CSV table of C-alpha atoms in Angstrom, one decimal:
chain,number,residue,atom,x,y,z
A,11,MET,CA,0.1,21.8,-6.0
A,12,SER,CA,-3.6,22.1,-7.7
A,13,GLN,CA,-5.7,18.8,-8.8
A,14,LYS,CA,-5.5,20.6,-12.0
A,15,ASN,CA,-1.6,20.4,-12.3
A,16,LEU,CA,-1.8,16.7,-11.0
A,17,TYR,CA,-4.9,15.1,-12.8
A,18,SER,CA,-4.7,11.4,-12.9
A,19,VAL,CA,-2.6,8.5,-11.5
A,20,ASP,CA,-0.6,8.0,-14.9
A,21,ASN,CA,0.1,11.8,-15.0
A,22,ALA,CA,1.4,11.8,-11.5
A,23,ARG,CA,3.6,8.6,-12.2
A,24,LYS,CA,5.3,10.5,-15.5
A,25,ARG,CA,6.0,13.5,-13.0
A,26,ALA,CA,7.5,11.3,-10.2
A,27,LYS,CA,9.6,9.8,-13.0
A,28,ALA,CA,11.0,13.0,-14.0
A,29,ILE,CA,11.9,14.2,-10.2
A,30,LEU,CA,13.4,11.0,-9.2
A,31,PRO,CA,17.0,9.0,-9.2
A,32,LYS,CA,16.2,6.3,-11.7
A,33,VAL,CA,17.3,4.1,-9.0
A,34,VAL,CA,14.8,5.2,-6.7
A,35,PHE,CA,11.9,5.8,-9.5
A,36,ASP,CA,12.7,2.1,-10.6
A,37,TYR,CA,12.4,0.8,-6.6
A,38,ILE,CA,8.6,2.0,-6.5
A,39,ASP,CA,7.8,1.3,-10.0
A,40,GLY,CA,9.5,-1.9,-10.9
A,41,ALA,CA,8.5,-5.3,-10.0
A,42,ALA,CA,9.5,-9.1,-10.5
A,43,ASP,CA,11.0,-10.7,-13.5
A,44,ASP,CA,9.4,-9.3,-16.3
A,45,GLU,CA,6.5,-7.8,-14.6
A,46,VAL,CA,4.1,-9.4,-16.4
A,47,THR,CA,1.8,-9.9,-13.1
A,48,MET,CA,1.9,-5.8,-12.3
A,49,ARG,CA,0.7,-5.2,-15.5
A,50,VAL,CA,-2.2,-7.7,-15.7
A,51,ASN,CA,-3.2,-6.2,-12.5
A,52,THR,CA,-4.6,-3.4,-13.9
A,53,ASP,CA,-5.3,-4.8,-17.3
A,54,ALA,CA,-7.7,-7.1,-15.5
A,55,PHE,CA,-9.9,-4.4,-14.4
A,56,ASN,CA,-10.8,-3.5,-18.2
A,57,ASP,CA,-12.4,-7.1,-18.6
A,58,ILE,CA,-14.9,-6.3,-16.2
A,59,MET,CA,-17.9,-4.1,-17.9
A,60,LEU,CA,-20.1,-1.8,-15.3
A,61,ASN,CA,-24.0,-2.2,-15.7
A,62,PRO,CA,-25.4,1.4,-15.4
A,63,ARG,CA,-28.6,2.6,-14.3
A,64,MET,CA,-30.1,5.6,-16.5
A,65,ALA,CA,-32.6,8.5,-15.3
A,66,GLN,CA,-31.7,8.6,-11.5
A,67,GLY,CA,-32.1,12.1,-11.3
A,68,LYS,CA,-29.6,14.7,-9.7
A,69,MET,CA,-28.0,13.0,-7.0
A,70,GLU,CA,-24.9,13.6,-4.2
A,71,CYS,CA,-22.9,10.7,-4.1
A,72,ASP,CA,-21.9,9.1,-0.6
A,73,LEU,CA,-18.3,7.5,-0.6
A,74,SER,CA,-18.2,7.1,3.1
A,75,THR,CA,-17.7,3.2,4.7
A,76,THR,CA,-16.8,1.5,7.4
A,77,VAL,CA,-13.6,-1.2,7.5
A,78,LEU,CA,-12.9,-3.0,10.5
A,79,GLY,CA,-14.8,-0.4,12.7
A,80,HIS,CA,-13.1,2.6,10.8
A,81,LYS,CA,-15.4,5.1,9.6
A,82,ILE,CA,-13.7,6.5,6.2
A,83,ASP,CA,-14.6,9.0,3.6
A,84,LEU,CA,-13.5,7.1,0.8
A,85,PRO,CA,-12.9,3.6,0.0
A,86,VAL,CA,-9.3,4.2,-0.6
A,87,ILE,CA,-6.5,2.9,1.7
A,88,LEU,CA,-3.2,4.1,1.6
A,89,ALA,CA,-1.1,0.8,1.4
A,90,PRO,CA,2.1,-0.3,3.4
A,91,CYS,CA,5.1,0.4,1.5
A,92,GLY,CA,9.0,0.2,2.1
A,93,LEU,CA,11.3,3.1,2.3
A,94,VAL,CA,9.0,5.7,2.1
A,95,ARG,CA,11.2,8.0,3.5
A,96,ILE,CA,13.4,8.0,0.2
A,97,MET,CA,10.7,9.5,-1.7
A,98,HIS,CA,10.1,12.4,0.0
A,99,PRO,CA,11.2,14.0,3.6
A,100,ASP,CA,7.6,14.2,4.6
A,101,GLY,CA,7.8,10.1,4.7
A,102,ALA,CA,5.4,8.0,6.5
A,103,THR,CA,4.4,10.9,8.8
A,104,GLY,CA,3.5,12.8,5.7
A,105,VAL,CA,1.5,9.8,4.2
A,106,ASN,CA,0.0,9.4,7.8
A,107,ILE,CA,-1.3,12.9,7.8
A,108,ALA,CA,-2.7,12.8,4.5
A,109,ALA,CA,-5.0,9.8,5.3
A,110,ARG,CA,-5.9,11.7,8.2
A,111,ASN,CA,-6.9,15.1,6.5
A,112,LYS,CA,-8.7,13.1,3.6
A,113,ASN,CA,-10.2,10.2,6.8
A,114,THR,CA,-9.1,7.6,5.4
A,115,ILE,CA,-6.5,5.2,6.5
A,116,SER,CA,-2.9,4.6,6.0
A,117,VAL,CA,-0.7,1.4,6.7
A,118,LEU,CA,2.7,2.0,7.9
A,119,SER,CA,5.2,-0.6,6.7
A,120,THR,CA,7.6,-2.1,9.4
A,121,VAL,CA,10.3,-1.2,7.0
A,122,ALA,CA,8.9,2.2,5.6
A,123,GLY,CA,12.3,3.9,7.1
A,124,SER,CA,10.5,5.8,10.1
A,125,THR,CA,9.6,4.2,13.4
A,126,LEU,CA,6.0,4.0,14.6
A,127,ALA,CA,7.0,6.3,17.5
A,128,GLU,CA,7.9,9.0,15.2
A,129,VAL,CA,4.7,8.6,12.8
A,130,ALA,CA,2.6,8.2,16.0
A,131,LYS,CA,3.3,11.6,16.8
A,132,SER,CA,1.1,12.6,13.7
A,133,GLY,CA,-1.8,11.1,15.3
A,134,THR,CA,-2.9,7.4,15.2
A,135,GLU,CA,-6.6,7.4,15.0
A,136,ASN,CA,-6.4,6.4,11.0
A,137,LEU,CA,-3.3,4.4,11.4
A,138,TRP,CA,-2.6,0.3,11.1
A,139,PHE,CA,0.4,-1.2,11.0
A,140,GLN,CA,1.8,-3.8,9.0
A,141,LEU,CA,4.2,-6.6,10.3
A,142,TYR,CA,7.3,-7.9,9.1
A,143,SER,CA,9.5,-10.4,10.9
A,144,SER,CA,12.6,-12.2,9.7
A,145,ARG,CA,13.7,-13.1,13.3
A,146,GLY,CA,10.8,-15.2,14.9
A,147,ARG,CA,8.4,-15.0,17.4
A,148,ASN,CA,10.9,-12.9,20.1
A,149,GLU,CA,11.2,-9.9,17.5
A,150,VAL,CA,7.4,-9.9,17.0
A,151,GLU,CA,6.8,-10.0,20.8
A,152,ILE,CA,8.6,-6.5,21.5
A,153,MET,CA,7.0,-4.9,18.4
A,154,LEU,CA,3.4,-6.1,19.4
A,155,ASP,CA,4.3,-4.3,22.6
A,156,GLU,CA,5.2,-1.2,20.8
A,157,ILE,CA,2.1,-1.5,18.3
A,158,SER,CA,-0.1,-1.9,21.7
A,159,LYS,CA,1.8,1.0,23.9
A,160,HIS,CA,0.8,3.2,21.0
A,161,GLU,CA,-3.0,2.3,21.1
A,162,LEU,CA,-3.1,0.9,17.4
A,163,ASP,CA,-6.2,-1.3,17.0
A,164,VAL,CA,-5.5,-3.0,13.5
A,165,LEU,CA,-2.6,-5.3,12.9
A,166,VAL,CA,-1.9,-6.4,9.3
A,167,VAL,CA,0.6,-9.3,8.4
A,168,THR,CA,2.1,-9.6,5.3
A,169,VAL,CA,2.6,-13.6,4.4
A,170,ASP,CA,3.6,-13.7,0.8
A,171,THR,CA,7.2,-12.7,1.6
A,172,PRO,CA,9.0,-15.8,2.5
A,173,ALA,CA,11.8,-14.5,0.0
A,174,LEU,CA,11.9,-11.4,-2.0
A,175,GLY,CA,11.0,-11.3,-5.5
A,176,ASN,CA,13.4,-10.8,-8.1
A,177,ARG,CA,13.2,-7.4,-9.0
A,178,LEU,CA,15.0,-7.0,-12.1
A,179,ARG,CA,15.2,-3.4,-12.1
A,180,ASP,CA,16.9,-3.0,-9.3
A,181,ILE,CA,19.4,-5.7,-10.0
A,182,LYS,CA,20.2,-3.5,-13.0
A,183,ASN,CA,20.7,-0.4,-10.9
A,184,GLY,CA,23.2,-2.3,-8.6
A,185,VAL,CA,20.9,-2.0,-5.6
A,186,THR,CA,21.7,-4.0,-2.8
A,187,THR,CA,19.3,-4.8,0.1
A,188,PRO,CA,18.2,-2.4,1.8
A,189,LEU,CA,18.1,0.1,-0.6
A,190,ARG,CA,21.5,2.4,-0.3
A,191,MET,CA,24.9,3.3,-2.1
A,192,THR,CA,28.1,0.9,-1.3
A,193,THR,CA,31.5,1.3,-2.8
A,194,SER,CA,30.6,-1.0,-6.1
A,195,ASN,CA,27.8,1.2,-7.0
A,196,ALA,CA,28.7,4.6,-5.8
A,197,ILE,CA,29.4,6.0,-9.1
A,198,GLN,CA,26.7,4.5,-10.9
A,199,LEU,CA,23.7,5.6,-8.3
A,200,GLY,CA,26.1,9.0,-7.7
A,201,TYR,CA,25.3,10.1,-11.2
A,202,GLN,CA,21.2,9.4,-11.0
A,203,VAL,CA,21.3,11.1,-7.7
A,204,LEU,CA,23.4,14.5,-9.0
A,205,SER,CA,21.2,14.4,-12.0
A,206,LYS,CA,18.1,15.2,-10.0
A,207,PRO,CA,19.1,18.0,-8.0
A,208,LYS,CA,15.5,18.8,-6.5
A,209,TRP,CA,15.5,15.2,-4.7
A,210,SER,CA,19.2,15.5,-3.7
A,211,TYR,CA,18.7,19.0,-2.1
A,212,GLN,CA,15.5,17.6,-0.2
A,213,MET,CA,17.0,14.5,0.8
A,214,LEU,CA,20.3,16.2,2.0
A,215,ASN,CA,18.5,19.1,3.6
A,216,ASP,CA,16.5,16.5,5.5
A,217,GLY,CA,19.6,14.4,6.8
A,218,LEU,CA,19.3,11.4,4.6
A,219,LYS,CA,22.8,9.8,4.6
A,220,LEU,CA,22.6,7.5,1.4
A,221,MET,CA,26.2,6.3,2.0
A,222,LYS,CA,25.5,5.5,5.2
A,223,LYS,CA,24.5,1.5,6.4
A,224,PRO,CA,21.4,1.7,8.4
A,225,LYS,CA,22.3,0.4,12.3
A,226,ASP,CA,21.1,-3.0,13.4
A,227,ASN,CA,19.5,-1.4,16.5
A,228,LYS,CA,18.0,-4.4,18.4
A,229,ASN,CA,15.8,-1.9,20.3
A,230,ASP,CA,14.3,-0.4,17.5
A,231,SER,CA,12.9,-3.1,15.5
A,232,SER,CA,11.5,-1.3,12.7
A,233,LYS,CA,14.8,0.2,11.8
A,234,SER,CA,16.4,-2.7,11.7
A,235,MET,CA,14.0,-4.6,9.9
A,236,LEU,CA,15.5,-2.4,6.7
A,237,ASN,CA,18.0,-5.3,6.8
A,238,MET,CA,15.4,-8.0,5.9
A,239,ALA,CA,15.7,-10.7,3.8
A,240,ALA,CA,12.5,-12.3,3.9
A,241,SER,CA,9.5,-12.6,6.1
A,242,PRO,CA,8.5,-16.4,6.4
A,243,PHE,CA,5.2,-16.5,8.4
A,244,SER,CA,3.5,-20.1,8.7
A,245,TRP,CA,-0.2,-20.3,9.8
A,246,ASP,CA,0.9,-21.6,13.4
A,247,ASP,CA,2.7,-18.0,13.4
A,248,ILE,CA,-0.6,-16.5,12.4
A,249,LYS,CA,-2.6,-18.4,15.5
A,250,TRP,CA,0.2,-17.3,17.9
A,251,ILE,CA,0.1,-14.1,17.1
A,252,ARG,CA,-4.1,-13.8,17.0
A,253,SER,CA,-3.4,-15.1,20.9
A,254,ARG,CA,-1.0,-12.3,21.6
A,255,TRP,CA,-2.8,-9.6,19.9
A,256,ARG,CA,-6.1,-8.0,21.0
A,257,GLY,CA,-7.0,-6.1,18.2
A,258,LYS,CA,-8.6,-6.4,14.8
A,259,LEU,CA,-6.1,-8.7,12.6
A,260,VAL,CA,-5.6,-8.6,8.9
A,261,ILE,CA,-3.8,-11.2,6.8
A,262,LYS,CA,-2.4,-9.3,3.4
A,263,GLY,CA,-1.2,-11.3,0.5
A,264,ILE,CA,-4.2,-14.0,-0.2
A,265,LEU,CA,-4.8,-14.9,-3.3
A,266,ASN,CA,-7.1,-17.9,-3.1
A,267,SER,CA,-9.7,-19.8,-1.2
A,268,THR,CA,-8.0,-22.3,0.7
A,269,ASP,CA,-5.8,-19.5,2.1
A,270,ALA,CA,-8.6,-17.2,2.8
A,271,LYS,CA,-10.3,-20.1,4.9
A,272,ASN,CA,-6.7,-21.2,6.5
A,273,ALA,CA,-6.7,-16.9,7.4
A,274,VAL,CA,-10.4,-17.1,8.7
A,275,GLU,CA,-9.6,-20.4,10.7
A,276,SER,CA,-6.6,-18.5,12.4
A,277,GLY,CA,-8.6,-16.0,13.6
A,278,ALA,CA,-8.6,-13.3,11.2
A,279,ASP,CA,-10.8,-10.5,11.1
A,280,GLY,CA,-9.7,-9.1,7.6
A,281,ILE,CA,-8.1,-10.5,4.4
A,282,ILE,CA,-6.7,-8.3,1.9
A,283,VAL,CA,-6.2,-10.0,-1.6
A,284,SER,CA,-3.1,-9.0,-2.8
A,285,ASN,CA,0.0,-9.9,-5.1
A,286,HIS,CA,2.1,-7.6,-3.8
A,287,GLY,CA,1.7,-5.6,-6.9
A,288,GLY,CA,3.3,-7.9,-8.8
A,289,ARG,CA,6.7,-7.7,-6.5
A,290,GLN,CA,6.8,-11.2,-5.6
A,291,LEU,CA,5.9,-14.4,-7.3
A,292,GLU,CA,5.6,-13.6,-11.1
A,293,GLY,CA,2.9,-15.4,-12.7
A,294,VAL,CA,0.0,-15.2,-10.5
A,295,SER,CA,-3.8,-14.0,-11.1
A,296,PRO,CA,-4.4,-10.3,-10.9
A,297,THR,CA,-6.3,-9.6,-7.6
A,298,ILE,CA,-9.4,-8.5,-9.2
A,299,LYS,CA,-9.8,-12.1,-11.0
A,300,VAL,CA,-9.8,-14.1,-7.8
A,301,LEU,CA,-11.9,-11.4,-5.4
A,302,SER,CA,-15.1,-13.0,-6.4
A,303,ASN,CA,-14.0,-16.5,-5.0
A,304,ILE,CA,-12.5,-15.5,-1.9
A,305,VAL,CA,-15.5,-13.4,-1.0
A,306,GLU,CA,-17.7,-16.2,-1.5
A,307,SER,CA,-15.2,-18.5,-0.1
A,308,VAL,CA,-14.9,-16.5,3.6
A,309,ASN,CA,-18.8,-16.1,3.8
A,310,ASP,CA,-19.0,-12.8,5.9
A,311,GLY,CA,-16.7,-14.4,8.2
A,312,ALA,CA,-13.9,-11.6,7.3
A,313,GLU,CA,-13.6,-8.2,5.5
A,314,VAL,CA,-12.1,-8.1,2.4
A,315,ILE,CA,-9.9,-5.4,1.2
A,316,LEU,CA,-8.6,-5.6,-2.5
A,317,ASP,CA,-4.8,-4.3,-3.4
A,318,SER,CA,-2.7,-4.4,-6.5
A,319,GLY,CA,-3.3,-3.0,-9.4
A,320,VAL,CA,-5.9,0.1,-8.7
A,321,ARG,CA,-5.3,3.0,-10.8
A,322,ARG,CA,-8.7,4.7,-11.1
A,323,GLY,CA,-12.0,5.5,-9.7
A,324,THR,CA,-14.0,2.4,-12.1
A,325,HIS,CA,-11.3,0.2,-10.4
A,326,VAL,CA,-12.6,0.9,-7.2
A,327,ILE,CA,-16.1,0.7,-8.1
A,328,LYS,CA,-15.6,-2.6,-9.9
A,329,ALA,CA,-13.9,-4.1,-6.6
A,330,VAL,CA,-16.6,-2.6,-4.3
A,331,ALA,CA,-19.7,-4.2,-6.3
A,332,ILE,CA,-17.9,-7.4,-6.4
A,333,GLY,CA,-17.4,-7.7,-2.8
A,334,ALA,CA,-14.5,-5.5,-1.3
A,335,LYS,CA,-15.2,-3.3,1.7
A,336,ALA,CA,-12.9,-0.8,0.2
A,337,VAL,CA,-9.4,-1.1,-1.9
A,338,MET,CA,-5.5,0.0,-1.4
A,339,ILE,CA,-3.3,1.8,-3.1
A,340,GLY,CA,0.7,1.7,-2.9
A,341,ARG,CA,2.5,3.3,-6.2
A,342,PRO,CA,0.2,5.7,-7.0
A,343,TYR,CA,0.2,7.5,-3.8
A,344,LEU,CA,4.1,7.0,-3.7
A,345,TYR,CA,4.2,8.8,-7.1
A,346,GLY,CA,2.2,11.9,-5.2
A,347,LEU,CA,4.6,11.6,-2.2
A,348,ALA,CA,7.6,12.3,-4.4
A,349,ILE,CA,6.4,15.0,-6.3
A,350,ASN,CA,4.9,17.1,-3.4
A,351,GLY,CA,5.3,15.5,-0.3
A,352,GLN,CA,2.0,15.0,1.9
A,353,LYS,CA,0.3,17.4,-0.2
A,354,GLY,CA,1.1,15.2,-3.0
A,355,VAL,CA,-0.7,12.0,-1.1
A,356,GLU,CA,-3.6,14.0,-0.4
A,357,ASN,CA,-3.8,15.2,-4.2
A,358,ILE,CA,-3.7,11.5,-5.4
A,359,LEU,CA,-6.7,11.0,-2.8
A,360,ASP,CA,-8.4,13.9,-4.5
A,361,ILE,CA,-8.0,12.3,-7.7
A,362,PHE,CA,-9.6,9.1,-6.8
A,363,HIS,CA,-12.5,11.2,-4.7
A,364,ALA,CA,-13.2,13.3,-8.0
A,365,GLU,CA,-13.2,10.0,-10.2
A,366,LEU,CA,-15.9,8.1,-7.6
A,367,ILE,CA,-18.0,11.0,-7.9
A,368,ARG,CA,-18.3,11.2,-11.2
A,369,ASP,CA,-18.6,7.5,-12.0
A,370,MET,CA,-20.9,6.7,-9.6
A,371,THR,CA,-23.1,9.7,-10.7
A,372,LEU,CA,-22.7,8.1,-14.2
A,373,LEU,CA,-23.2,4.8,-13.1
A,374,GLY,CA,-26.5,5.7,-11.4
A,375,CYS,CA,-25.6,4.6,-7.7
A,376,LYS,CA,-26.3,7.1,-5.0
A,377,SER,CA,-24.0,5.2,-2.1
A,378,ILE,CA,-20.9,3.5,-2.4
A,379,ARG,CA,-22.5,0.7,0.4
A,380,GLU,CA,-25.2,0.2,-2.3
A,381,LEU,CA,-22.9,-1.5,-4.9
A,382,ASP,CA,-23.3,-5.1,-5.7
A,383,MET,CA,-22.9,-7.4,-8.6
A,384,SER,CA,-25.9,-6.1,-10.3
A,385,TYR,CA,-23.5,-3.2,-11.1
A,386,ILE,CA,-21.6,-5.5,-13.0
A,387,ILE,CA,-22.2,-7.2,-16.3
A,388,ASN,CA,-21.4,-11.2,-16.4
């Protein structure tokens, strides 16, 4: 699939909606309650204006940067997302390969639907792991041993999921957690599945059994965690993980200066400013609005990454100019994955790359590493 055929994130969203069963599309696209936070995450970028510099002559823009020791060619990281496997048979392995091919980072979620062992076969040089745990420290111990075995050097711990958000689209679709068919929703979901023959053929050909409940295998944490109800970490848990984990530690789900300072004091090397794409607590601030306060509060004590609402190259520029080292995207690459698997994810990264090159040139800035608040109109 060429970039000409897939030319923006919004275009990819529409294409994915046409391909996926409604229940699967809504799982990707939906958010909590009235979905206000999801919408304002993106809309808030429009309130920030850029300050371009003219007559800079011909330039070749450099988009490369370093995040937690990883040198990447694009400041756009693929966020951890649950149940990636149901979008396309390429699943989390395809996402990881796409990130490697474009020399950026993918973050494997505990609940991606693929085990770390499966994904690690495609390479771990650009792979981070994101940790959920509903069963306490014993389960975390097992998972940390598994992560260390595969020599990953960055662990992301999500702290904004002490309970699951009220995702009304899933409820209306008759979805249970995890996303699967039951006797009560089989007719409703079965009709949706049969109405999307391309997706159905791919999934059945891949051996995915929607009617089958995942086995709760205690020796396979990443699969058993599909039954997760919540992941209620405390700051004491974070300190304990820090004492147990020798690599870089990143805390995801920070929205205020107090929690940012707690993360640093607990030993975090990085912070992800995120409201879970609006999928958890409704009515919280869009992440771009709280970014500057968090960057100021950590005072270089940790690297800051922005997540939630990023849809354009200019969004990336604004976040980096305010102080983020990079941004994360979730829904955008899932749309691409649904359309064309690994190649679709690469296509989304290509779209961000092309937009960034054009926008940086128009801004008059030759390197992503040179962006600062002087490029923002206060």
